[in-house]
């Protein structure tokens, strides 16, 4: 077993102060104040081990992969394919060739919509998404439904930000081919009951794609136990680099799908008359991939995997509970998304205040939050709001960060009144 794989089998004690030291950016100041980074839903910060893996690759291993006979090419190919194996173990996929490297969640969903959709969607077929989807899990389905004259249906939600499962049941029918929903909502934090969604969809013969962008940074996912058909996530939200992501797909489904893009690596043989395609996973990985991205993502997974998932979940649950309690004490503040099962994401609005103004005043105090519609405009329309302020926590955040956020919010509101 190589060092990276071995790292996944050992656990380290969960000590937030020592974790913070692993993330160099957390030592910097913003606007003269220590950085309080609460925009992890947009992108997470990178531990030194990821930064070092990227640096090491470019200093020591850089080469193009798969077709080179020379030493460096073999080294880079090995590192890239080891990274695929690291991801496979992380999500418990059955085979490494069911793990495709993509540019990110958006790219993964577009791959399925374009490739599977073009081959299998017939006019009148139905694709089901939900009200709380990120645009990345709306627009690719709209595009392919338009092209194939299929019908896009939307699961309504309750005011709490939970899926209306009764309505979902009634949306499922003979023509449902695909159900594509977020595992965890980026705007609300809702953890969706994906086991039920998968079971109910499969009972109707529909496939399920889960958008795991906001899930994998917070909890372990087992694609085999879930029996999910496709699972998508991004490297940068799980402490890895940008520009790399994963699409997991079941072998038989991927084998029956046409290539997404044409070019190097996805071919077996090319003549002007006919091209035959490579086997999985290469069939879906045209062109030189983000080699260092894959290697950096594996380093990020190794980093996360050193901690007991339970310890990580408990820490984030504590932050969520503490922040919810403290924020609720601010007059006029309303939390958007009050589902029973939530990841450590809190969206809120403050009566009479625009989220941008609040976000700007927090930034002046060194606090990074996200403001706006969070790429979920239909969800904002559902709540009749232009956007929210969103604080999204990661393993390196602390109760002290929450205290500073709350104090800064109070100061911001004084300035705005
Ligand atoms: N899906 C969800 C739930 C997200 O939160 C995001 C990003 O914020 C995406 C999809 C898109 O991810 P990416 O921009 O990394 O492709």
mmCIF file of C-alpha atoms and ligand atoms in Angstrom, residues 41-43 103-109 132-137 182-187 211-215 233-237 243-244 374-376 390, ligand 1:
data_model
loop_
_atom_site.group_PDB
_atom_site.id
_atom_site.type_symbol
_atom_site.label_atom_id
_atom_site.label_comp_id
_atom_site.label_asym_id
_atom_site.label_seq_id
_atom_site.Cartn_x
_atom_site.Cartn_y
_atom_site.Cartn_z
ATOM 1 C CA UNK A 41 -19.835 26.375 0.995
ATOM 2 C CA UNK A 42 -18.374 28.385 -1.882
ATOM 3 C CA UNK A 43 -14.917 26.903 -1.545
ATOM 4 C CA UNK A 103 -13.775 19.639 -13.823
ATOM 5 C CA UNK A 104 -16.199 19.681 -10.893
ATOM 6 C CA UNK A 105 -19.804 19.060 -9.908
ATOM 7 C CA UNK A 106 -21.151 21.238 -12.722
ATOM 8 C CA UNK A 107 -19.115 19.345 -15.291
ATOM 9 C CA UNK A 108 -20.156 15.983 -13.812
ATOM 10 C CA UNK A 109 -23.861 16.811 -14.028
ATOM 11 C CA UNK A 132 -33.694 23.754 -3.732
ATOM 12 C CA UNK A 133 -31.312 22.786 -6.557
ATOM 13 C CA UNK A 134 -28.181 24.718 -7.425
ATOM 14 C CA UNK A 135 -28.305 26.110 -10.981
ATOM 15 C CA UNK A 136 -25.756 23.427 -11.876
ATOM 16 C CA UNK A 137 -28.423 20.813 -11.226
ATOM 17 C CA UNK A 182 -28.850 17.727 -3.975
ATOM 18 C CA UNK A 183 -27.635 15.461 -1.195
ATOM 19 C CA UNK A 184 -27.180 18.618 0.900
ATOM 20 C CA UNK A 185 -28.589 22.020 -0.056
ATOM 21 C CA UNK A 186 -25.968 24.745 -0.428
ATOM 22 C CA UNK A 187 -28.367 27.545 0.496
ATOM 23 C CA UNK A 211 -25.338 16.366 -6.342
ATOM 24 C CA UNK A 212 -22.911 15.778 -3.500
ATOM 25 C CA UNK A 213 -21.051 19.102 -3.744
ATOM 26 C CA UNK A 214 -22.097 20.175 -0.237
ATOM 27 C CA UNK A 215 -22.190 16.723 1.286
ATOM 28 C CA UNK A 233 -18.840 16.384 -6.287
ATOM 29 C CA UNK A 234 -16.136 19.050 -6.555
ATOM 30 C CA UNK A 235 -12.554 18.903 -5.294
ATOM 31 C CA UNK A 236 -12.369 22.497 -4.122
ATOM 32 C CA UNK A 237 -15.213 22.190 -1.625
ATOM 33 C CA UNK A 243 -10.887 22.632 -11.578
ATOM 34 C CA UNK A 244 -11.236 19.006 -10.572
ATOM 35 C CA UNK A 374 -26.094 31.281 -3.969
ATOM 36 C CA UNK A 375 -26.907 30.064 -7.509
ATOM 37 C CA UNK A 376 -30.359 29.001 -6.317
ATOM 38 C CA UNK A 390 -24.776 32.547 4.391
HETATM 39 N N1 LIG B 1 -24.131 21.944 -6.528
HETATM 40 C C1 LIG B 1 -24.106 22.517 -5.318
HETATM 41 C C2 LIG B 1 -25.078 22.063 -4.280
HETATM 42 C C3 LIG B 1 -23.182 23.524 -5.043
HETATM 43 O O1 LIG B 1 -23.151 24.091 -3.840
HETATM 44 C C4 LIG B 1 -22.281 23.927 -6.058
HETATM 45 C C5 LIG B 1 -21.336 25.018 -5.824
HETATM 46 O O2 LIG B 1 -21.538 25.874 -4.999
HETATM 47 C C6 LIG B 1 -22.337 23.278 -7.287
HETATM 48 C C7 LIG B 1 -23.276 22.295 -7.487
HETATM 49 C C8 LIG B 1 -21.402 23.620 -8.393
HETATM 50 O O3 LIG B 1 -20.100 23.265 -8.036
HETATM 51 P P1 LIG B 1 -18.880 23.640 -8.970
HETATM 52 O O4 LIG B 1 -18.969 25.134 -9.195
HETATM 53 O O5 LIG B 1 -17.687 23.254 -8.165
HETATM 54 O O6 LIG B 1 -19.024 22.882 -10.227
#
